[in-house]
Coordinates of C-alpha atoms and ligand atoms in Angstrom, one line a residue:
Chain R
M22 CA 120.2 112.9 108.0
Q23 CA 121.6 113.1 111.5
G24 CA 124.1 115.7 110.4
T25 CA 121.5 118.7 110.9
G26 CA 122.3 118.8 114.6
E27 CA 118.5 118.9 115.4
T28 CA 117.4 115.9 117.5
L29 CA 114.9 113.9 115.6
P30 CA 111.4 113.2 117.1
Q31 CA 111.0 109.8 118.5
L32 CA 107.9 107.9 119.1
H33 CA 107.7 105.3 122.0
I34 CA 105.2 102.7 122.4
G35 CA 105.2 100.8 125.5
G36 CA 102.8 98.3 127.2
L37 CA 100.1 98.9 124.5
H38 CA 96.9 97.1 124.8
V39 CA 94.1 97.5 122.0
G40 CA 90.8 95.7 121.7
Y41 CA 87.4 96.1 120.3
G42 CA 85.0 95.8 123.1
R43 CA 85.9 92.6 125.0
R44 CA 88.0 91.2 122.2
R45 CA 91.7 91.8 122.7
I46 CA 93.7 92.3 119.6
I47 CA 97.0 93.7 120.7
E48 CA 98.4 92.8 124.2
A49 CA 101.3 94.4 125.9
L50 CA 103.1 95.5 122.7
D51 CA 106.4 97.2 123.1
L52 CA 108.5 98.8 120.4
P53 CA 111.9 100.4 120.5
A54 CA 111.5 103.9 119.5
L55 CA 110.4 104.9 116.0
E56 CA 112.7 107.7 114.7
G57 CA 111.8 110.7 112.7
G58 CA 113.2 110.6 109.1
T59 CA 112.9 107.0 108.7
V60 CA 110.2 104.8 107.1
T61 CA 109.2 101.8 109.1
A62 CA 107.2 99.1 107.3
L63 CA 104.6 97.2 109.1
I64 CA 103.9 93.8 107.5
G65 CA 102.2 90.8 108.5
P66 CA 99.5 88.3 107.4
N67 CA 95.7 89.4 107.2
A68 CA 94.1 90.0 110.6
A69 CA 97.5 90.3 112.2
G70 CA 96.5 93.7 113.8
K71 CA 98.4 96.1 111.5
T72 CA 95.4 98.3 111.0
T73 CA 94.3 98.0 114.6
L74 CA 97.8 99.1 115.6
L75 CA 97.8 102.1 113.3
R76 CA 94.4 103.2 114.4
A77 CA 95.5 102.9 117.9
L78 CA 98.7 105.0 117.4
A79 CA 96.1 107.5 115.6
G80 CA 93.8 107.7 118.6
L81 CA 91.1 106.3 116.6
V82 CA 90.5 103.2 118.8
P83 CA 91.0 103.5 122.7
A84 CA 94.3 102.0 123.7
K85 CA 95.9 101.2 127.1
G86 CA 99.5 101.9 127.6
S87 CA 101.8 104.5 126.4
I88 CA 102.4 106.3 123.1
R89 CA 104.6 109.0 123.5
L90 CA 106.0 111.5 120.9
D91 CA 109.2 112.9 122.5
D92 CA 107.8 114.3 125.8
V93 CA 104.0 114.2 124.7
E94 CA 101.9 111.7 125.8
L95 CA 99.2 110.9 123.1
T96 CA 96.9 108.4 124.9
G97 CA 94.3 110.3 126.5
L98 CA 94.8 113.3 124.2
S99 CA 91.5 114.6 122.4
V100 CA 90.8 113.9 118.8
A101 CA 91.9 117.4 117.9
G102 CA 94.9 117.0 120.1
H103 CA 96.1 113.8 118.5
A104 CA 95.4 115.2 115.0
R105 CA 98.0 117.9 115.7
H106 CA 100.8 115.3 115.6
V107 CA 99.5 112.3 113.9
T108 CA 97.6 111.7 110.6
Y109 CA 96.1 108.3 109.5
M110 CA 95.4 107.2 105.9
P111 CA 92.7 104.6 106.1
Q112 CA 92.9 101.5 104.3
A113 CA 89.3 101.8 102.8
L114 CA 88.5 104.5 100.4
P115 CA 85.2 106.5 100.6
Q116 CA 82.6 105.7 98.0
R117 CA 79.8 107.8 96.6
V118 CA 81.2 111.2 97.4
A119 CA 80.3 114.3 95.3
L120 CA 83.6 116.0 96.0
T121 CA 86.4 117.1 93.7
V122 CA 90.0 115.9 94.5
F123 CA 90.8 119.6 95.4
E124 CA 87.9 120.0 97.8
A125 CA 88.7 116.8 99.6
T126 CA 92.2 117.8 100.0
L127 CA 91.2 121.2 101.0
S128 CA 88.9 119.9 103.7
A129 CA 91.7 118.1 105.3
L130 CA 93.0 121.6 106.2
M131 CA 89.8 123.7 106.4
S132 CA 87.9 121.5 108.7
S133 CA 90.2 122.0 111.7
R134 CA 92.5 124.8 111.1
G135 CA 91.5 126.8 114.0
G136 CA 92.1 130.0 112.2
A137 CA 95.7 129.7 111.9
L138 CA 95.7 129.1 108.1
S139 CA 94.5 131.6 105.6
T140 CA 92.3 130.3 102.7
A141 CA 95.0 131.4 100.1
D142 CA 97.6 129.3 102.0
A143 CA 95.3 126.3 102.3
H144 CA 94.6 126.4 98.6
A145 CA 98.4 126.7 97.9
R146 CA 99.1 123.7 100.3
A147 CA 96.6 121.6 98.9
L148 CA 97.7 122.2 95.2
D149 CA 101.4 121.5 96.4
A150 CA 100.3 118.1 97.8
L151 CA 98.5 117.2 94.7
A152 CA 101.5 118.3 92.6
R153 CA 104.0 116.2 94.6
L154 CA 101.9 113.2 93.8
G155 CA 101.7 114.0 90.3
I156 CA 98.0 114.5 90.2
S157 CA 97.5 118.1 89.7
D158 CA 95.5 117.4 86.5
L159 CA 92.9 115.5 88.6
A160 CA 92.3 118.4 91.0
M161 CA 89.0 119.5 89.6
R162 CA 87.8 116.0 88.9
G163 CA 85.1 114.3 91.1
L164 CA 86.4 111.5 93.4
D165 CA 83.7 109.4 92.0
E166 CA 85.0 109.5 88.5
L167 CA 88.4 108.4 89.3
S168 CA 90.0 105.0 88.9
G169 CA 90.8 103.1 92.0
G170 CA 94.4 103.8 91.9
Q171 CA 93.8 107.6 91.3
R172 CA 91.5 107.5 94.2
Q173 CA 94.1 106.2 96.4
L174 CA 96.6 108.9 95.3
A175 CA 93.9 111.5 96.3
S176 CA 93.5 109.7 99.7
L177 CA 97.3 109.9 100.2
A178 CA 97.2 113.7 99.3
Q179 CA 94.7 114.3 102.1
S180 CA 97.2 112.8 104.4
I181 CA 100.6 114.5 103.4
V182 CA 98.7 117.9 103.2
R183 CA 98.5 118.0 106.8
E184 CA 102.3 117.9 107.3
P185 CA 102.1 115.7 110.5
A186 CA 104.9 114.8 112.7
V187 CA 103.7 111.1 112.4
L188 CA 102.3 109.7 109.1
L189 CA 100.5 106.4 109.4
L190 CA 99.7 104.8 106.0
D191 CA 97.6 101.7 105.7
E192 CA 98.3 100.0 102.6
P193 CA 98.6 103.1 100.4
T194 CA 99.9 101.3 97.2
S195 CA 97.6 98.4 97.3
A196 CA 95.5 99.8 94.2
L197 CA 98.5 101.2 92.4
D198 CA 100.3 100.3 89.2
I199 CA 104.1 99.5 89.4
H200 CA 105.0 103.1 88.4
H201 CA 102.9 104.7 91.0
Q202 CA 103.9 102.3 93.7
L203 CA 107.6 103.2 93.3
R204 CA 106.6 106.9 93.0
V205 CA 104.6 106.9 96.2
M206 CA 107.3 104.9 98.1
Q207 CA 109.9 107.4 96.7
L208 CA 107.9 110.3 97.8
V209 CA 107.1 108.9 101.3
A210 CA 110.9 108.4 101.8
E211 CA 111.7 111.8 100.6
L212 CA 108.9 113.5 102.9
A213 CA 110.3 111.5 105.9
R214 CA 113.9 112.7 105.3
E215 CA 112.8 116.3 104.3
R216 CA 110.4 117.0 107.3
S217 CA 111.9 114.6 109.7
I218 CA 108.5 112.6 109.8
I219 CA 108.0 109.3 111.5
V220 CA 106.4 107.3 108.9
V221 CA 104.8 103.8 109.6
I222 CA 103.4 102.3 106.4
V223 CA 101.5 99.0 106.1
L224 CA 102.6 96.9 103.1
H225 CA 101.8 93.4 101.8
D226 CA 104.8 93.4 99.2
I227 CA 107.7 92.4 101.3
A228 CA 110.2 93.4 98.7
Q229 CA 109.1 96.8 98.4
A230 CA 109.0 97.0 102.3
A231 CA 112.7 95.8 102.2
R232 CA 113.8 98.3 99.6
Y233 CA 112.2 101.4 100.8
A234 CA 111.9 101.2 104.6
Q235 CA 114.9 101.4 107.1
R236 CA 113.2 99.3 109.5
V237 CA 110.6 96.5 109.2
V238 CA 108.4 95.4 112.0
V239 CA 106.6 91.9 111.4
L240 CA 103.2 91.7 113.1
Q241 CA 101.6 88.3 113.9
N242 CA 98.5 87.7 116.1
G243 CA 98.8 91.2 117.5
A244 CA 102.5 90.4 118.7
V245 CA 105.8 91.5 117.3
A246 CA 107.2 88.6 115.4
A247 CA 110.5 90.3 114.1
D248 CA 111.6 93.9 114.2
G249 CA 114.8 95.2 112.8
T250 CA 116.6 96.1 109.4
P251 CA 115.1 94.5 106.5
E252 CA 117.8 92.1 106.4
A253 CA 117.3 91.1 110.0
A254 CA 113.4 90.9 109.9
I255 CA 113.0 89.3 106.8
T256 CA 114.3 85.8 106.8
P257 CA 113.1 82.5 105.4
E258 CA 112.3 81.4 109.0
T259 CA 110.3 84.5 109.8
L260 CA 108.4 84.1 106.5
A261 CA 107.9 80.4 107.3
R262 CA 106.7 81.0 110.8
V263 CA 104.5 84.1 110.1
Y264 CA 103.0 83.6 106.6
R265 CA 103.2 79.7 106.5
V266 CA 105.2 79.8 103.4
E267 CA 108.4 78.2 102.2
A268 CA 110.5 81.0 100.7
R269 CA 113.9 82.2 99.7
V270 CA 115.3 85.7 100.4
E271 CA 118.1 86.5 97.9
R272 CA 119.6 89.7 96.4
C273 CA 119.0 90.8 93.1
S274 CA 121.8 91.9 90.7
H275 CA 121.2 95.5 92.1
G276 CA 121.7 94.3 95.7
F277 CA 118.1 94.6 96.7
L278 CA 116.4 92.0 98.8
Q279 CA 113.9 89.8 96.8
V280 CA 111.4 87.2 98.4
I281 CA 110.8 84.4 96.1
V282 CA 107.9 82.3 97.5
D283 CA 108.1 78.5 96.6
R284 CA 104.8 77.3 98.2
A285 CA 102.4 77.7 100.9
V286 CA 102.6 75.2 103.5
Chain S
M2 CA 101.9 135.1 83.8
S3 CA 101.5 131.6 85.1
E4 CA 104.9 131.7 86.3
L5 CA 104.0 134.0 89.1
S6 CA 102.2 131.3 91.0
P7 CA 103.0 127.6 90.3
H8 CA 99.3 126.7 90.6
A9 CA 97.8 129.7 88.5
Q10 CA 95.9 127.2 86.3
E11 CA 94.2 125.2 89.0
L12 CA 93.4 128.2 91.2
A13 CA 91.6 129.7 88.2
A14 CA 89.7 126.5 87.5
Y15 CA 88.6 126.3 91.1
A16 CA 87.5 130.1 90.9
R17 CA 85.4 129.0 88.1
L18 CA 84.0 126.2 89.8
V19 CA 83.1 128.4 92.8
R20 CA 81.5 131.0 90.6
R21 CA 79.3 128.3 89.1
R22 CA 78.2 127.1 92.2
V23 CA 77.4 130.6 93.7
A24 CA 75.4 131.2 90.4
I25 CA 73.4 127.8 90.8
V26 CA 72.6 128.7 94.5
A27 CA 71.5 132.3 93.3
G28 CA 69.6 130.8 90.5
L29 CA 67.6 128.5 93.0
G30 CA 67.0 131.6 95.2
A31 CA 65.4 133.4 92.2
L32 CA 63.4 130.4 91.4
M33 CA 62.2 130.4 94.9
L34 CA 61.1 134.0 94.7
V35 CA 59.1 133.3 91.4
A36 CA 57.4 130.2 93.0
L37 CA 56.7 132.3 96.1
L38 CA 55.0 135.0 94.1
F39 CA 53.1 132.4 92.0
D40 CA 52.0 130.7 95.3
I41 CA 50.6 133.9 96.7
A42 CA 48.7 134.9 93.5
T43 CA 47.1 131.5 93.3
G44 CA 43.9 130.8 95.2
P45 CA 40.1 130.5 94.7
S46 CA 39.5 134.2 94.9
N47 CA 40.7 135.6 91.7
L48 CA 43.3 138.3 92.4
P49 CA 45.5 139.4 89.6
L50 CA 49.2 139.2 90.1
G51 CA 49.5 143.1 89.9
D52 CA 47.0 143.5 92.7
V53 CA 49.0 141.0 95.0
V54 CA 52.2 142.7 94.4
T55 CA 50.3 146.0 95.2
G56 CA 48.7 144.5 98.2
I57 CA 52.1 143.4 99.6
L58 CA 53.8 146.7 99.0
H59 CA 51.0 149.1 99.9
P60 CA 48.4 147.3 101.8
A61 CA 46.3 150.5 102.2
A62 CA 45.8 150.7 98.4
L63 CA 43.4 147.5 98.2
D64 CA 39.9 147.2 99.6
A65 CA 39.5 145.3 102.9
P66 CA 38.6 141.8 101.5
A67 CA 41.5 141.7 99.3
R68 CA 43.8 142.9 101.9
V69 CA 42.5 140.1 104.2
I70 CA 43.0 137.4 101.5
I71 CA 46.5 138.6 101.0
W72 CA 47.7 139.3 104.6
D73 CA 46.0 136.8 106.5
V74 CA 45.8 133.9 104.1
R75 CA 48.0 133.8 101.0
L76 CA 51.1 135.3 102.5
P77 CA 51.3 133.1 105.7
Y78 CA 50.5 130.0 103.7
A79 CA 53.0 130.9 101.0
L80 CA 55.9 131.8 103.5
M81 CA 55.2 128.9 105.6
A82 CA 55.6 126.5 102.4
V83 CA 58.9 128.1 101.6
L84 CA 60.0 128.0 105.4
V85 CA 58.9 124.4 106.0
G86 CA 60.4 123.2 102.7
A87 CA 63.9 124.9 103.7
A88 CA 63.7 123.6 107.2
L89 CA 63.0 120.1 106.2
A90 CA 65.4 120.0 103.4
L91 CA 68.3 121.1 105.6
A92 CA 67.2 118.7 108.2
G93 CA 67.4 115.9 105.5
A94 CA 70.7 117.2 104.2
E95 CA 72.6 117.1 107.4
M96 CA 71.0 113.8 108.3
Q97 CA 72.2 112.2 105.0
T98 CA 75.7 113.5 105.9
I99 CA 75.9 112.7 109.6
L100 CA 74.4 109.2 109.1
N101 CA 76.4 108.6 105.9
N102 CA 73.1 107.4 104.6
P103 CA 71.5 108.7 101.2
L104 CA 68.1 107.3 102.3
A105 CA 68.1 109.3 105.7
S106 CA 65.3 112.0 106.0
P107 CA 63.5 113.3 109.0
F108 CA 61.2 110.1 108.7
T109 CA 64.1 107.6 109.0
L110 CA 64.7 108.3 112.5
G111 CA 61.0 108.4 113.6
V112 CA 60.7 112.2 114.1
S113 CA 57.5 112.5 111.8
S114 CA 56.1 109.2 113.6
A115 CA 56.7 110.7 117.0
A116 CA 55.1 113.8 115.9
S117 CA 52.1 112.1 114.7
F118 CA 51.7 110.2 118.0
G119 CA 51.8 113.4 119.9
A120 CA 49.2 114.9 117.4
A121 CA 47.1 111.8 117.9
L122 CA 47.1 112.1 121.6
A123 CA 46.3 115.6 121.7
L124 CA 43.3 115.1 119.2
V125 CA 42.0 111.9 120.4
L126 CA 42.4 111.9 124.2
G127 CA 41.9 115.7 124.2
V128 CA 44.7 116.2 126.8
G129 CA 45.9 119.7 126.8
L130 CA 48.8 121.7 128.1
P131 CA 48.2 124.5 130.5
L132 CA 48.8 128.2 129.5
L133 CA 48.6 127.5 125.9
P134 CA 46.0 128.8 123.3
A135 CA 43.9 125.9 122.1
D136 CA 45.0 125.8 118.6
W137 CA 48.7 125.7 120.0
N138 CA 48.0 122.6 121.8
L139 CA 48.4 120.1 119.0
P140 CA 51.6 121.5 117.5
A141 CA 52.9 121.6 121.1
F142 CA 52.2 117.9 121.6
A143 CA 53.6 117.0 118.1
F144 CA 56.8 118.9 118.8
L145 CA 57.3 117.6 122.4
F146 CA 57.0 114.0 121.0
A147 CA 59.3 114.7 118.0
F148 CA 62.0 116.3 120.0
G149 CA 61.8 113.7 122.7
S150 CA 62.2 111.0 120.1
V151 CA 65.5 112.3 119.0
L152 CA 66.7 112.9 122.5
L153 CA 65.8 109.2 123.3
L154 CA 67.6 108.1 120.2
Q155 CA 70.8 110.3 121.2
S156 CA 70.8 108.7 124.7
L157 CA 70.5 105.2 123.4
A158 CA 73.2 105.8 120.9
G159 CA 75.4 107.4 123.5
L160 CA 74.8 104.6 125.9
R161 CA 76.3 101.9 123.6
G162 CA 78.9 104.2 122.1
T163 CA 77.4 102.9 118.8
G164 CA 78.1 103.6 115.3
V165 CA 75.8 105.0 112.6
E166 CA 74.2 101.8 111.6
T167 CA 72.9 101.3 115.0
L168 CA 71.5 104.7 115.1
V169 CA 69.6 104.2 111.8
L170 CA 68.4 101.0 113.3
F171 CA 67.2 102.6 116.4
G172 CA 65.4 105.2 114.4
I173 CA 63.5 102.5 112.3
A174 CA 62.6 100.7 115.4
L175 CA 61.1 104.0 116.8
V176 CA 59.2 104.4 113.4
F177 CA 57.5 101.2 113.9
T178 CA 56.8 101.8 117.6
F179 CA 55.2 104.9 117.1
N180 CA 53.2 103.8 114.0
A181 CA 51.8 101.2 116.1
L182 CA 51.0 103.5 118.9
V183 CA 49.3 105.8 116.5
A184 CA 47.2 102.9 115.1
L185 CA 46.3 102.0 118.6
V186 CA 45.0 105.5 119.3
Q187 CA 43.1 105.6 116.0
F188 CA 41.5 102.2 116.9
V189 CA 39.9 103.8 120.0
A190 CA 39.4 107.2 118.5
S191 CA 35.8 108.6 117.7
Q192 CA 34.9 109.0 114.0
E193 CA 35.4 112.8 114.1
A194 CA 38.7 112.7 115.9
L195 CA 39.9 110.0 113.4
Q196 CA 39.0 112.2 110.5
Q197 CA 40.9 115.1 111.9
L198 CA 43.9 112.8 112.6
V199 CA 44.0 111.5 109.1
F200 CA 43.9 115.0 107.8
W201 CA 46.7 116.2 110.1
S202 CA 49.0 113.3 109.0
M203 CA 48.4 114.4 105.3
G204 CA 50.1 117.7 106.0
S205 CA 48.4 120.9 105.3
L206 CA 49.5 124.5 105.1
S207 CA 46.0 125.7 106.1
R208 CA 47.0 125.9 109.8
A209 CA 49.6 128.6 109.0
S210 CA 49.4 131.6 111.0
W211 CA 51.8 134.6 111.5
G212 CA 52.6 133.4 115.0
K213 CA 53.4 129.9 113.9
L214 CA 55.5 131.5 110.9
G215 CA 57.4 133.6 113.5
V216 CA 58.2 130.6 115.7
L217 CA 59.5 128.3 112.8
G218 CA 61.4 131.5 111.2
L219 CA 63.1 132.1 114.6
V220 CA 64.1 128.4 115.0
T221 CA 65.4 128.1 111.3
L222 CA 67.2 131.5 111.8
A223 CA 68.8 130.1 115.1
V224 CA 70.0 127.0 113.6
V225 CA 71.3 127.8 110.2
P226 CA 74.5 129.8 111.4
F227 CA 75.4 126.5 113.3
S228 CA 74.9 124.4 110.5
L229 CA 76.8 126.6 108.2
K230 CA 79.8 126.9 110.8
A231 CA 80.0 123.1 110.7
S232 CA 79.9 122.9 106.9
W233 CA 83.7 122.2 106.3
R234 CA 83.6 119.5 109.1
M235 CA 80.6 117.9 107.5
T236 CA 82.2 118.0 104.0
A237 CA 85.3 116.1 105.5
L238 CA 83.0 113.6 107.2
R239 CA 82.0 112.7 103.7
L240 CA 85.6 111.2 103.4
G241 CA 84.8 108.7 106.0
E242 CA 84.6 108.6 109.8
D243 CA 88.3 107.6 110.5
R244 CA 89.6 110.1 108.0
A245 CA 87.5 113.0 109.6
R246 CA 88.6 112.1 113.1
S247 CA 92.3 111.9 111.9
F248 CA 91.6 115.5 110.6
G249 CA 90.9 116.5 114.2
I250 CA 87.2 116.4 114.1
S251 CA 85.3 115.2 116.9
V252 CA 82.7 113.2 114.9
A253 CA 80.7 112.3 118.1
R254 CA 80.1 115.8 118.9
L255 CA 79.5 116.8 115.3
R256 CA 76.9 114.2 115.2
F257 CA 75.4 115.1 118.5
F258 CA 74.8 118.7 117.8
S259 CA 73.7 118.2 114.0
L260 CA 71.1 115.7 115.5
L261 CA 69.9 118.4 117.8
R262 CA 69.5 120.9 115.1
V263 CA 67.8 118.2 112.9
S264 CA 65.4 117.5 115.7
L265 CA 64.5 121.2 116.2
L266 CA 64.0 121.8 112.5
A267 CA 61.8 118.7 111.9
A268 CA 60.0 118.7 115.1
T269 CA 59.0 122.4 114.5
S270 CA 58.0 121.9 110.9
V271 CA 55.9 118.7 111.4
A272 CA 54.2 120.3 114.4
F273 CA 52.9 123.2 112.3
V274 CA 52.0 121.5 109.0
G275 CA 51.8 117.8 109.7
T276 CA 53.7 115.1 108.0
I277 CA 55.2 116.2 104.9
G278 CA 57.4 113.3 103.3
F279 CA 59.7 113.3 100.4
I280 CA 61.2 117.0 100.7
G281 CA 63.8 116.0 103.4
L282 CA 64.8 113.1 101.3
V283 CA 64.9 114.5 97.8
A284 CA 65.9 118.2 98.0
P285 CA 69.5 117.2 99.3
H286 CA 69.7 114.8 96.4
I287 CA 68.9 117.8 93.9
A288 CA 71.3 120.0 95.6
R289 CA 74.0 117.3 95.6
L290 CA 73.5 116.8 91.7
L291 CA 73.8 120.5 91.2
V292 CA 76.4 121.6 93.4
G293 CA 78.2 118.5 94.9
E294 CA 78.8 118.0 98.7
D295 CA 81.0 120.9 99.5
H296 CA 78.7 121.8 102.4
R297 CA 79.2 125.7 102.2
F298 CA 77.0 125.2 98.9
F299 CA 75.2 122.0 99.4
L300 CA 73.4 123.0 102.6
P301 CA 72.1 126.3 101.2
A302 CA 71.2 124.6 97.8
S303 CA 69.4 122.1 99.8
M304 CA 67.3 124.6 101.7
L305 CA 66.4 126.5 98.5
A306 CA 65.6 123.3 96.5
G307 CA 63.4 122.4 99.4
A308 CA 61.6 125.6 99.4
V309 CA 61.0 125.6 95.6
I310 CA 59.6 122.1 95.7
M311 CA 57.3 123.1 98.7
S312 CA 56.1 126.2 97.1
L313 CA 55.4 124.6 93.9
A314 CA 53.5 121.8 95.7
S315 CA 51.5 124.6 97.4
V316 CA 50.5 126.0 94.0
A317 CA 49.6 122.6 92.8
S318 CA 47.5 121.8 96.0
K319 CA 45.5 124.8 95.1
T320 CA 45.0 124.3 91.3
L321 CA 45.1 120.5 90.8
V322 CA 41.5 120.0 91.7
P323 CA 39.5 123.2 91.0
G324 CA 37.8 124.6 94.0
A325 CA 39.3 122.2 96.4
L326 CA 42.5 122.6 98.5
L327 CA 44.4 119.4 98.6
P328 CA 46.6 118.4 101.7
V329 CA 50.0 119.6 100.5
G330 CA 51.6 116.5 101.9
I331 CA 49.9 114.7 99.1
V332 CA 51.2 116.8 96.4
T333 CA 54.9 117.2 97.4
A334 CA 55.7 113.8 95.9
L335 CA 53.8 114.4 92.8
I336 CA 55.6 117.6 92.2
G337 CA 58.9 116.4 93.3
V338 CA 59.4 113.2 91.4
P339 CA 59.2 114.7 87.9
F340 CA 61.6 117.5 89.0
F341 CA 64.0 114.9 90.5
M342 CA 63.7 112.4 87.5
A343 CA 64.5 115.1 85.0
L344 CA 67.6 116.2 86.7
I345 CA 68.9 112.6 87.1
F346 CA 68.5 111.8 83.5
S347 CA 69.9 115.1 82.3
R348 CA 73.0 114.3 84.3
R349 CA 73.2 110.8 83.1
E350 CA 73.8 112.1 79.5
R351 CA 77.0 113.9 80.5
L352 CA 78.7 111.0 82.0
Ligands
ATP12 N1 85.8 97.0 114.3 C1 86.2 95.7 114.7 N2 85.4 95.0 115.6 C2 85.9 93.9 116.0 N3 86.9 93.2 115.6 C3 87.7 93.9 114.7 C4 87.4 95.2 114.0 N4 88.2 95.5 113.3 C5 89.2 94.4 113.3 N5 88.9 93.6 113.9 C6 89.5 92.3 114.2 O1 91.0 92.6 114.7 C7 91.9 91.7 114.2 C8 93.0 92.5 113.5 O2 92.4 93.1 112.3 P1 93.2 94.3 111.4 O3 92.2 95.0 110.6 O4 93.9 95.1 112.4 O5 94.0 93.5 110.7 P2 95.2 93.7 109.6 O6 96.6 93.2 109.9 O7 95.1 95.1 109.3 O8 94.6 92.7 108.4 P3 94.6 93.0 106.6 O9 95.9 92.8 106.1 O10 93.5 92.1 106.2 O11 94.2 94.6 106.5 C9 91.1 90.8 113.1 O12 90.8 89.5 113.8 C10 89.7 91.4 113.0 O13 88.8 90.5 112.9
MG13 MG1 94.5 96.3 107.5

């Protein structure tokens, strides 16, 4: 990965303050640089501020402090400026939309391409994205006639098709069966490596975070409760403190971290 | 053959889909022309369809009375119907998208109520604008109030940096406010002014003239290219506000300029023909059922659907009660609802 000789992009987050109106959610958050080519899992209990942090990184909520991609300061950039570097996949899926999967994917490119991309190229890229997610056969189906999981895959397609430098995914696997969960996680890891993308992915499945992410950030009440390799960040003590559960962290016969929750306290 | 392009199959399927949508839009256009001809040919004085066509193509070939009927009455009425239908439908379609609300129409935000209030002031208080011919006074007032109400809404919304729900709520508050004000004016109005006001608020094409047609035509012509230019952005907005913004779309800007277009279209239409409900609400739904929400097709289809309904309503307003010209605002719903229901049920079977 590092062998290419190219320097990998880095995202620096320093002194970040985010809130809604008067309500402060994240205060003075610092994170050691997130590096291109790696997947960072963001975990934490409900209302910890995971979505808020991702939306701030995407420029969707006003934030004070610094979000720097290499030497580009992202805070203060316009919506369009932000979107050139960062793409965010929202947690909520749109309802009652009379668009096909292909049209929705296409709109991710056509609505802001600034004349740089030809229509034929946009079509090809949209179909490539669907093919990578294994949903080519859904291309001409309406979003409204899909199952929840299929809809989530379609939503993911709208994000990866933009080929951003920073890919922010908010619980992209919450509606998927185990086959598709693994498929998506593998794809995300592949994309990160292939294109040196900085991926931040919110997950509730801790074992999956441990297995596919190189780094795990645990968020609690808008602050970082743990940060490091899966082994370092996911410990019984952290889980007890953050999730209020009694849990064991063990390795399965293949050597992957597993979390066994004994009881909520 | 499919080895040349890895996506040949999907691309072919999409090409078919696009062709089908183009065909549907073209079909709506043809339907509109038929309805328009019908509308021109209908009226109290019996003119055969052949005479009407001759009269339009070679005005000199007809005798003077027939010429007057066709050129001064039938044509401006019929064209006004088509134009108002298209303008209100476009306004409704844009509103439903930018407010993410399938119940939005020029009525939701109080545009029509504001126009009614303006009209009421002009009629009842007899206030006039300087430098304006007398029969333009009422439309001018209606327009100013309608347009002003949307500007007020915009500034309120901008002030609080608020979301869509708040915008809709502000609009509904405006509806109630203006309705109350209209009632107040009606309360003090004379019998004659009251009657005029009631008639105005029912919507009628009988106030059409070439001058007004020209104004509405110019406004529509000026607005449509901007609407179409925004069509991909509006399509993306259907996927959600966060999603659209992360595509690089400035949703606030999109919404501001779209509302500006909506207010121009709705205010001008309402000013010339009075309140005509239903079209702005239902034409977009018909278009959505027919071509989906890719706005490159959805917006034109909405306009054409609106034009067809309005044109048929105009025919009905002349024929439902023999010898009487019903206010077209009353008829639009009567014509539109069966059309709409038929479409909904025919779609349901396919699911
Ligand atoms: N639009 C908003 N306005 C005001 N407060 C908000 C808004 N969105 C979220 N919050 C608050 O911010 C806090 C963090 O919410 P956030 O959505 O970031 O949590 P999360 O970690 O993503 O939770 P979950 O796992 O449930 O998705 C919560 O207390 C929530 O109530
Ligand atoms: Mg969340």
